[in-house]
Coordinates of C-alpha atoms and ligand atoms in Angstrom, one line a residue:
X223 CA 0.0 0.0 0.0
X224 CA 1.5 3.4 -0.9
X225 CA 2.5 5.6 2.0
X226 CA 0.3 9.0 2.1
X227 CA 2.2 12.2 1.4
X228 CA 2.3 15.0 4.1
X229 CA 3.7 18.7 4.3
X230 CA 6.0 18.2 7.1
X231 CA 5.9 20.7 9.8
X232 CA 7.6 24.3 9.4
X233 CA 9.4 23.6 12.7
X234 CA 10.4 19.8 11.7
X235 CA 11.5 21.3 8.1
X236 CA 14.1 24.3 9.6
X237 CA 15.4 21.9 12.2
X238 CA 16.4 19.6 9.2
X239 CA 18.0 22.5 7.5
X240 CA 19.7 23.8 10.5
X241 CA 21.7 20.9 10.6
X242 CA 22.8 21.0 7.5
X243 CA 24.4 24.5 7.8
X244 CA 25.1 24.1 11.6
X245 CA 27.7 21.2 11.3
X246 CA 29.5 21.6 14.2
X247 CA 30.5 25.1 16.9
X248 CA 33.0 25.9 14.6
X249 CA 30.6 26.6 11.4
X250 CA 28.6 28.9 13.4
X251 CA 31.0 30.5 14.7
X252 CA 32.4 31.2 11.3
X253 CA 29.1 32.0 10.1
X254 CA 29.0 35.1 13.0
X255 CA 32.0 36.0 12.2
X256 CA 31.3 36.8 8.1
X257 CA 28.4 38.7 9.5
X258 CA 30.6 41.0 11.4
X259 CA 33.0 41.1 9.0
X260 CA 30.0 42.2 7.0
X261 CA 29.0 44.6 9.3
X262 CA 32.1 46.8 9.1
X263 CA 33.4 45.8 12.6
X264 CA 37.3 46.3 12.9
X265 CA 37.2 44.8 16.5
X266 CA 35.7 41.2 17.0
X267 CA 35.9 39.3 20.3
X268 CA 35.0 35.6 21.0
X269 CA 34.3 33.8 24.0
X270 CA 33.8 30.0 24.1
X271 CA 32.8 27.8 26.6
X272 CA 33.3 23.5 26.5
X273 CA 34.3 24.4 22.6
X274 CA 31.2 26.6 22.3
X275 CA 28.7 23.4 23.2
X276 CA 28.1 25.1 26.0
X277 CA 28.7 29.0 24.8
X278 CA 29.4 30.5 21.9
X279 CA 30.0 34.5 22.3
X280 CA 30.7 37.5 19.5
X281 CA 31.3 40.3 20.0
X282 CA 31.9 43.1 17.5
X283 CA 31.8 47.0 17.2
X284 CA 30.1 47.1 13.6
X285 CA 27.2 48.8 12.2
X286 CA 24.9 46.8 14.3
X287 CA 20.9 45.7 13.9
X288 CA 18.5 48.3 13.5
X289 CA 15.4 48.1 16.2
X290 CA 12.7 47.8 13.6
X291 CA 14.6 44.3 12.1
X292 CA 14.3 42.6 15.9
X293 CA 11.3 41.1 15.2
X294 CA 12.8 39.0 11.6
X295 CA 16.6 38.8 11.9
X296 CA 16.3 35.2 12.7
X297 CA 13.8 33.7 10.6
X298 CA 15.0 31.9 7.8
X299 CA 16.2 33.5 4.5
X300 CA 15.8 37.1 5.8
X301 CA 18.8 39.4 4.8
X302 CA 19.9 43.0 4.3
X303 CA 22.3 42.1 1.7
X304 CA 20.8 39.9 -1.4
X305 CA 17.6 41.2 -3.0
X306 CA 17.3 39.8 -6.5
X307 CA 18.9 36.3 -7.1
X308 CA 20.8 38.2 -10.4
X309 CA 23.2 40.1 -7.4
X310 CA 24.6 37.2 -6.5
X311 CA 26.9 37.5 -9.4
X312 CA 28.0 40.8 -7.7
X313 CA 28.0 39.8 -3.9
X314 CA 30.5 41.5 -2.0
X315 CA 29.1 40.4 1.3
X316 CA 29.8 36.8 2.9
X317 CA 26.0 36.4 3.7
X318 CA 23.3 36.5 1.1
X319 CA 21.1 33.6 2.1
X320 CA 19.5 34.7 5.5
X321 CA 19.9 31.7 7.1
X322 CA 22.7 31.6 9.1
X323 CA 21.2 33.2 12.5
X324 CA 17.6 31.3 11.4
X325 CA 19.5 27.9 11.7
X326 CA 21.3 28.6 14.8
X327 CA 18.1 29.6 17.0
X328 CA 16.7 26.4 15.5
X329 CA 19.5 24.0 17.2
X330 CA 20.1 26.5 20.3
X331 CA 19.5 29.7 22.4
X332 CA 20.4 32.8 21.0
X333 CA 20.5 36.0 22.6
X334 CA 21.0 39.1 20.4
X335 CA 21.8 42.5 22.0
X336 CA 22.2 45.2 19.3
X337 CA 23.0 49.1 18.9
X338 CA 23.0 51.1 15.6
X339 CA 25.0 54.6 15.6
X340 CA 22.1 56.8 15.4
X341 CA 19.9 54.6 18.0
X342 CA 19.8 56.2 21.7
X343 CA 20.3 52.8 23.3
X344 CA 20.9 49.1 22.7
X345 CA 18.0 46.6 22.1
X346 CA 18.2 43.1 23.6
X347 CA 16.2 40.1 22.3
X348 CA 16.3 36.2 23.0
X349 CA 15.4 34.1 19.9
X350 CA 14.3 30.1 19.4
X351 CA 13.2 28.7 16.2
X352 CA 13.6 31.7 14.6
X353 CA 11.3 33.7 17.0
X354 CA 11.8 36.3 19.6
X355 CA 10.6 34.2 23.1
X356 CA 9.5 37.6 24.2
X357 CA 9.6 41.8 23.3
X358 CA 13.0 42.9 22.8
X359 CA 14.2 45.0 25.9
X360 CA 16.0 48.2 25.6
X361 CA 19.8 48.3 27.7
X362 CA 23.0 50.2 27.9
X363 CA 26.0 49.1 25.5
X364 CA 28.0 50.1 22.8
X365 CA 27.6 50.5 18.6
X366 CA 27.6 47.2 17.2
X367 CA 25.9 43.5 18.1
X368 CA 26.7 40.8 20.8
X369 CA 25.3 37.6 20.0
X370 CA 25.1 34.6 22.6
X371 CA 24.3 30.7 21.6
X372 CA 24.0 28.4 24.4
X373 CA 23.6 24.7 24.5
X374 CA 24.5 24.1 21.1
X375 CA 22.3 20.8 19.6
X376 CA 20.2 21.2 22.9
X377 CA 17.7 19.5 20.9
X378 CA 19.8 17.2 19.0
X379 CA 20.9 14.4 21.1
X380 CA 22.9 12.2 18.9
X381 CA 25.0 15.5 17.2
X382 CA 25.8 16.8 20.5
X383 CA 26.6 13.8 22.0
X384 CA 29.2 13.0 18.9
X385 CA 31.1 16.0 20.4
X386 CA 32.8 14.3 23.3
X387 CA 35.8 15.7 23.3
X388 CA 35.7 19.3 23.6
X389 CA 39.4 20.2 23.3
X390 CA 39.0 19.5 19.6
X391 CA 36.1 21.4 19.1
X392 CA 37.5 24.2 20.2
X393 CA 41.1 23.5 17.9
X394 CA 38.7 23.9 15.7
X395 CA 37.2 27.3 16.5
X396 CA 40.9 28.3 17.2
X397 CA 41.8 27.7 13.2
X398 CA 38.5 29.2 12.4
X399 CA 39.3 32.8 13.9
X400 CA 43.1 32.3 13.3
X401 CA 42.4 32.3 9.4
X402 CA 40.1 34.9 9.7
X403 CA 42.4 36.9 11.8
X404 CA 45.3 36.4 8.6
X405 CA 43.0 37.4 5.9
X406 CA 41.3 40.5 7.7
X407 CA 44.3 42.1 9.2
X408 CA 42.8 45.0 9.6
X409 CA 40.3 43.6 11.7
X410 CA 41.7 42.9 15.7
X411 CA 40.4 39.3 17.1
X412 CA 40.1 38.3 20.3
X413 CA 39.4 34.8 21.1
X414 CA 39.1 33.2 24.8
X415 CA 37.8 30.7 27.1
X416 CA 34.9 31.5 29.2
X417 CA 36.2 32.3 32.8
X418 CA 40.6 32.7 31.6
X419 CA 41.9 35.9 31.4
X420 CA 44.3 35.1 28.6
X421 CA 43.2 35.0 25.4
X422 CA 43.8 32.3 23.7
X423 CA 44.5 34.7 20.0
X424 CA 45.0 37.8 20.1
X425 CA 45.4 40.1 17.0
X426 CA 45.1 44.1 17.2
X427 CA 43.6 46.1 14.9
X428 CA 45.3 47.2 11.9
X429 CA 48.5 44.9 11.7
X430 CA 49.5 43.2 8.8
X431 CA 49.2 39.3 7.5
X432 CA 52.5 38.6 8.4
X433 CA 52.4 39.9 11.6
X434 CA 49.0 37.6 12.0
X435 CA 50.6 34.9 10.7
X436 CA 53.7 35.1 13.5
X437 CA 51.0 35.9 16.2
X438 CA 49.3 33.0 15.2
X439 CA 51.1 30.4 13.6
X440 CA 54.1 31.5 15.1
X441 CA 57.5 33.6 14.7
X442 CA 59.3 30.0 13.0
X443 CA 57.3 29.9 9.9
X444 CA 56.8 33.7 9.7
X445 CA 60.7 34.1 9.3
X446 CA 60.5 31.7 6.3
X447 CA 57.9 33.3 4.6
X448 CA 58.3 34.8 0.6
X449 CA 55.6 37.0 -0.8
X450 CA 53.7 36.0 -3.9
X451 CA 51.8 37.5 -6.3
X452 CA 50.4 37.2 -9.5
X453 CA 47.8 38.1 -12.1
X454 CA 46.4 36.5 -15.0
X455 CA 44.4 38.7 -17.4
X456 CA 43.5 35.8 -19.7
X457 CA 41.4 34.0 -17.0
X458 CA 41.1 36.8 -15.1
X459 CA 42.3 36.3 -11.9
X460 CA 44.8 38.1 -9.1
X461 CA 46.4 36.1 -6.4
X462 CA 48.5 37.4 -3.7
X463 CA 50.1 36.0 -0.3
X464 CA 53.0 34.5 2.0
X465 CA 54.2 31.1 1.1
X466 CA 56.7 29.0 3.3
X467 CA 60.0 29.2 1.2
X468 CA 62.2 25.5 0.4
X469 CA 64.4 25.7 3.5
X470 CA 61.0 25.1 5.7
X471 CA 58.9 22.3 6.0
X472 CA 56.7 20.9 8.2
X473 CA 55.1 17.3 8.6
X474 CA 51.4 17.9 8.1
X475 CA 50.5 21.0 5.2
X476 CA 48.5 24.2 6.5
X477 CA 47.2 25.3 4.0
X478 CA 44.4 28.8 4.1
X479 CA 43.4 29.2 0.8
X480 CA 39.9 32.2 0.4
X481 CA 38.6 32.5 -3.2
X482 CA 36.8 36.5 -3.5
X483 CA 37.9 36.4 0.5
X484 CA 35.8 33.1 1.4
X485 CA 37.9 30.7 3.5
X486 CA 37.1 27.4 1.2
X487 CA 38.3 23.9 0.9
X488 CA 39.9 23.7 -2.8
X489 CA 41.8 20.4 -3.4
X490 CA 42.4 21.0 -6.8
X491 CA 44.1 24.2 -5.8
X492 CA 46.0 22.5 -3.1
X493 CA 46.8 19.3 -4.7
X494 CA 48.6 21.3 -7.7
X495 CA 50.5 23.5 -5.2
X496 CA 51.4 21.0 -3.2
X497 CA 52.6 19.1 -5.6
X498 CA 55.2 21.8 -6.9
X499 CA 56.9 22.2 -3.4
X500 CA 57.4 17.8 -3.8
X501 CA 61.1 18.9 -6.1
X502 CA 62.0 21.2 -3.4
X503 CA 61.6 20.0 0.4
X504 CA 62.2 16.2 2.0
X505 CA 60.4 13.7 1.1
X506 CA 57.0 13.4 3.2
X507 CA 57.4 16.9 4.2
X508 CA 55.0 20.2 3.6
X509 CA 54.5 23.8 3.0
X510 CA 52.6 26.5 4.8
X511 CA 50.4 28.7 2.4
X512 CA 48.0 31.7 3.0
X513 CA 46.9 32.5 -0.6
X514 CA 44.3 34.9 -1.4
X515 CA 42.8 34.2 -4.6
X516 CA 40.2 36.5 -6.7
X517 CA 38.2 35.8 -9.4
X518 CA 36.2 37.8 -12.1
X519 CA 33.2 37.7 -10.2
X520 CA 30.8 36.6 -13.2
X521 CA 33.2 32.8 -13.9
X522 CA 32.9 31.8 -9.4
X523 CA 29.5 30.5 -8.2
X524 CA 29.1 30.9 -4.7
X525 CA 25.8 29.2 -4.0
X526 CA 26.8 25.8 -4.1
X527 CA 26.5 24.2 -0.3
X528 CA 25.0 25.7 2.8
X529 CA 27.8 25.8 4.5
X530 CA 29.8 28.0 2.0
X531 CA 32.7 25.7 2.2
X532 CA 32.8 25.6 -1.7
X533 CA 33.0 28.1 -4.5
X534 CA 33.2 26.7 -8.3
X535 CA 34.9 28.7 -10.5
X536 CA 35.3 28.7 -14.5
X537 CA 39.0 27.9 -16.1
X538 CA 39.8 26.1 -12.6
X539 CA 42.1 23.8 -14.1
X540 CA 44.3 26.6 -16.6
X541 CA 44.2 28.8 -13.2
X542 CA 45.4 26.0 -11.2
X543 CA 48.7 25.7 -13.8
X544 CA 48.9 29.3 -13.7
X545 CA 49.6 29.4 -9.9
X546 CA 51.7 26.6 -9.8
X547 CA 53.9 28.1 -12.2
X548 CA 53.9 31.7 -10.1
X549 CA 54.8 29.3 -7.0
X550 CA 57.5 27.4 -8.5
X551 CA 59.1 31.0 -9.6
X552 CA 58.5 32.6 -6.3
X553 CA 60.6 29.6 -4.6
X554 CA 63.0 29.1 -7.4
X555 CA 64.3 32.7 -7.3
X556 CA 64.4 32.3 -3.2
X557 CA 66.2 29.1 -3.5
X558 CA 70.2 30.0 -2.9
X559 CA 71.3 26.7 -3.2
X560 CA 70.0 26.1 -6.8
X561 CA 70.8 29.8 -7.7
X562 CA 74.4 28.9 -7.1
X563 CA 74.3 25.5 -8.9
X564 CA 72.8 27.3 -11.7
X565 CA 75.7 30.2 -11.6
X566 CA 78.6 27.2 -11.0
Ligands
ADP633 P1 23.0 36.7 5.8 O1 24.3 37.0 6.4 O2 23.1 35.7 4.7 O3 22.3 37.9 5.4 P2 22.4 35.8 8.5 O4 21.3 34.9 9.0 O5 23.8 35.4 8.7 O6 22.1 36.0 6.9 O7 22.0 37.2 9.1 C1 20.8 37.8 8.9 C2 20.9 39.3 8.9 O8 21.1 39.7 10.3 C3 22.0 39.9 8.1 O9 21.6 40.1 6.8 C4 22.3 41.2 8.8 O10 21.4 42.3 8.4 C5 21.9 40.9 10.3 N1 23.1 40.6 11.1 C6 23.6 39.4 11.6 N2 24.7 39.5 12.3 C7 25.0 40.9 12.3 C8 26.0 41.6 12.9 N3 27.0 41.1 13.7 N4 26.0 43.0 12.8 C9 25.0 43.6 12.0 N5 24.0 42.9 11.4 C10 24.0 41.6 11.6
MG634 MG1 25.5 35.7 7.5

């Protein structure tokens, strides 16, 4: 006998979405963060508690919520920044889908306190499935938005439980806002345990990515670092950043790559670069790469997962050659050793 169809509840239907997006503390807290980052902010501070199962805190000093947008921040696929689906093609923003704050009220409590510049006071709301539980309260505080998520997955047993160990959780969280923190160095971070006094990274305001990269990463690698850049006007593309020269290795590859400033996964990209530093270090031993890459917005589409974790891009194959052969330059011109065997 066939099985009747039903419209599945609004409630059941965002849950299922939420989890999709909200993978783990770490996407949400990178989720936040683009929407400071979006929001002008030049100072962002983090607090996490039990790798942010427990609490996940942001703080930043941008351009803030406006009262009047309270009531519909959270629910799903509301936005300031995408109107018609043809601006995508142009977005400048991280966000555009609206669903970033929707999903995380749907899988915990979220607390938003708010102030605009031209607003008297700050507003304070707390939000579940995309709701405010109550009327939003008006408080003291500064320009810009705080937003609190407790008990992450309260209402997903089996995802929170799968976080037993909350030391890697919040590794995780830590290479989140350390990337972020390389690429924006404009923009000072601030990330910390609940209850220390030390944070655990610290970046001011207005340094520079190698001075992020020695704050983070630390002063070792930073020393070895060669600058790279590089533009294509064939497949229209400009990439620039700080690339571990042949007299540094390590065992295990980090690797930051953003495409149009999104932090993505890209294994073609990192498979071809990789692969160029194999004639140059030890066997079994890797680079460290920050690479910022853009692309002619009209050949990358951005919309492909939830999560963001993914942009496609046309020519990705002739742009991959193009860098390795700007990465192979960029070390052979550092490489004294085979400068001299070439001059001998
Ligand atoms: P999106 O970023 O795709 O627009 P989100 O769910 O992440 O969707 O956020 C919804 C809206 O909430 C944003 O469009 C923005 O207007 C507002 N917002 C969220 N976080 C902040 C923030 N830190 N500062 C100012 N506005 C924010
Ligand atoms: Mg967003």
């Amino acid at each position: 006998m066939a099985g009747t169809i039903r419209k599945l509840d609004e409630v059941v239907v965002n849950r299922i979405a939420a989890g999709e997006v909200v993978q783990r503390p770490a996407n949400a807290l990178k989720e936040m963060i683009e929407n400071s980052l979006d929001a002008k902010s030049t100072n962002i501070q983090l607090t996490v508690k039990q790798g942010g199962l427990k609490l996940l805190q942001i703080q930043d000093n941008g351009t803030g919520i406006r009262k009047e947008d309270f009531g519909i921040v959270c629910e799903r696929f509301t936005t300031s920044k995408l109107t018609k689906f043809e601006d995508l093609s142009e977005i400048a923003t991280y966000g555009f889908r609206g669903e970033a704050l929707a999903s995380i009220t749907h899988v915990a409590h979220v607390t938003i306190t708010s102030k605009t510049a031209d607003s008297k006071c700050a507003y304070k709301a707390t939000y579940n499935d995309g709701k405010p539980t109550g009327p939003m309260k008006p408080c003291a505080g500064n320009q810009g938005t705080m937003i609190t998520v407790e008990d992450l997955f309260y209402n997903m047993d089996v995802r929170r439980k799968a976080f037993k160990n909350h030391s890697e959780e919040h590794a995780k969280i830590a290479d989140v806002v350390q990337k972020y923190a390389i690429h924006n160095a404009k923009v000072g971070f601030t990330l910390k345990k609940f209850g220390e006094s030390s944070a655990d990274i610290r970046t001011p305001p207005n340094s520079t990515v190698t001075d992020n990269i020695r704050l983070t990463y630390g002063s070792t690698v930073a020393r070895e670092l060669l600058p790279i850049s590089h533009e294509d006007k064939t497949f229209a593309f400009k990439l620039t950043g700080q690339i571990s020269s042949a007299s540094y290795s390590l065992k295990k590859s980090i690797f930051l790559i953003f495409i149009n400033h999104r932090l993505v996964d890209c294994s073609t990209l990192r498979k071809a670069i990789e692969g160029v530093y194999t004639s140059y270090l030890p066997k079994n031993m890797h680079p460290f790469l920050y690479l910022s890459l853009e692309v002619a917005a009209r050949n990358v589409d951005v919309n492909v997962h939830p999560t963001k974790h993914e942009v496609h891009f046309l020519h990705e194959d002739a742009i991959a050659e193009s860098i390795q052969r700007a990465v192979d330059a960029t070390l052979l011109s550092s490489d004294s050793s085979r400068t001299f065997y070439a001059q001998a």
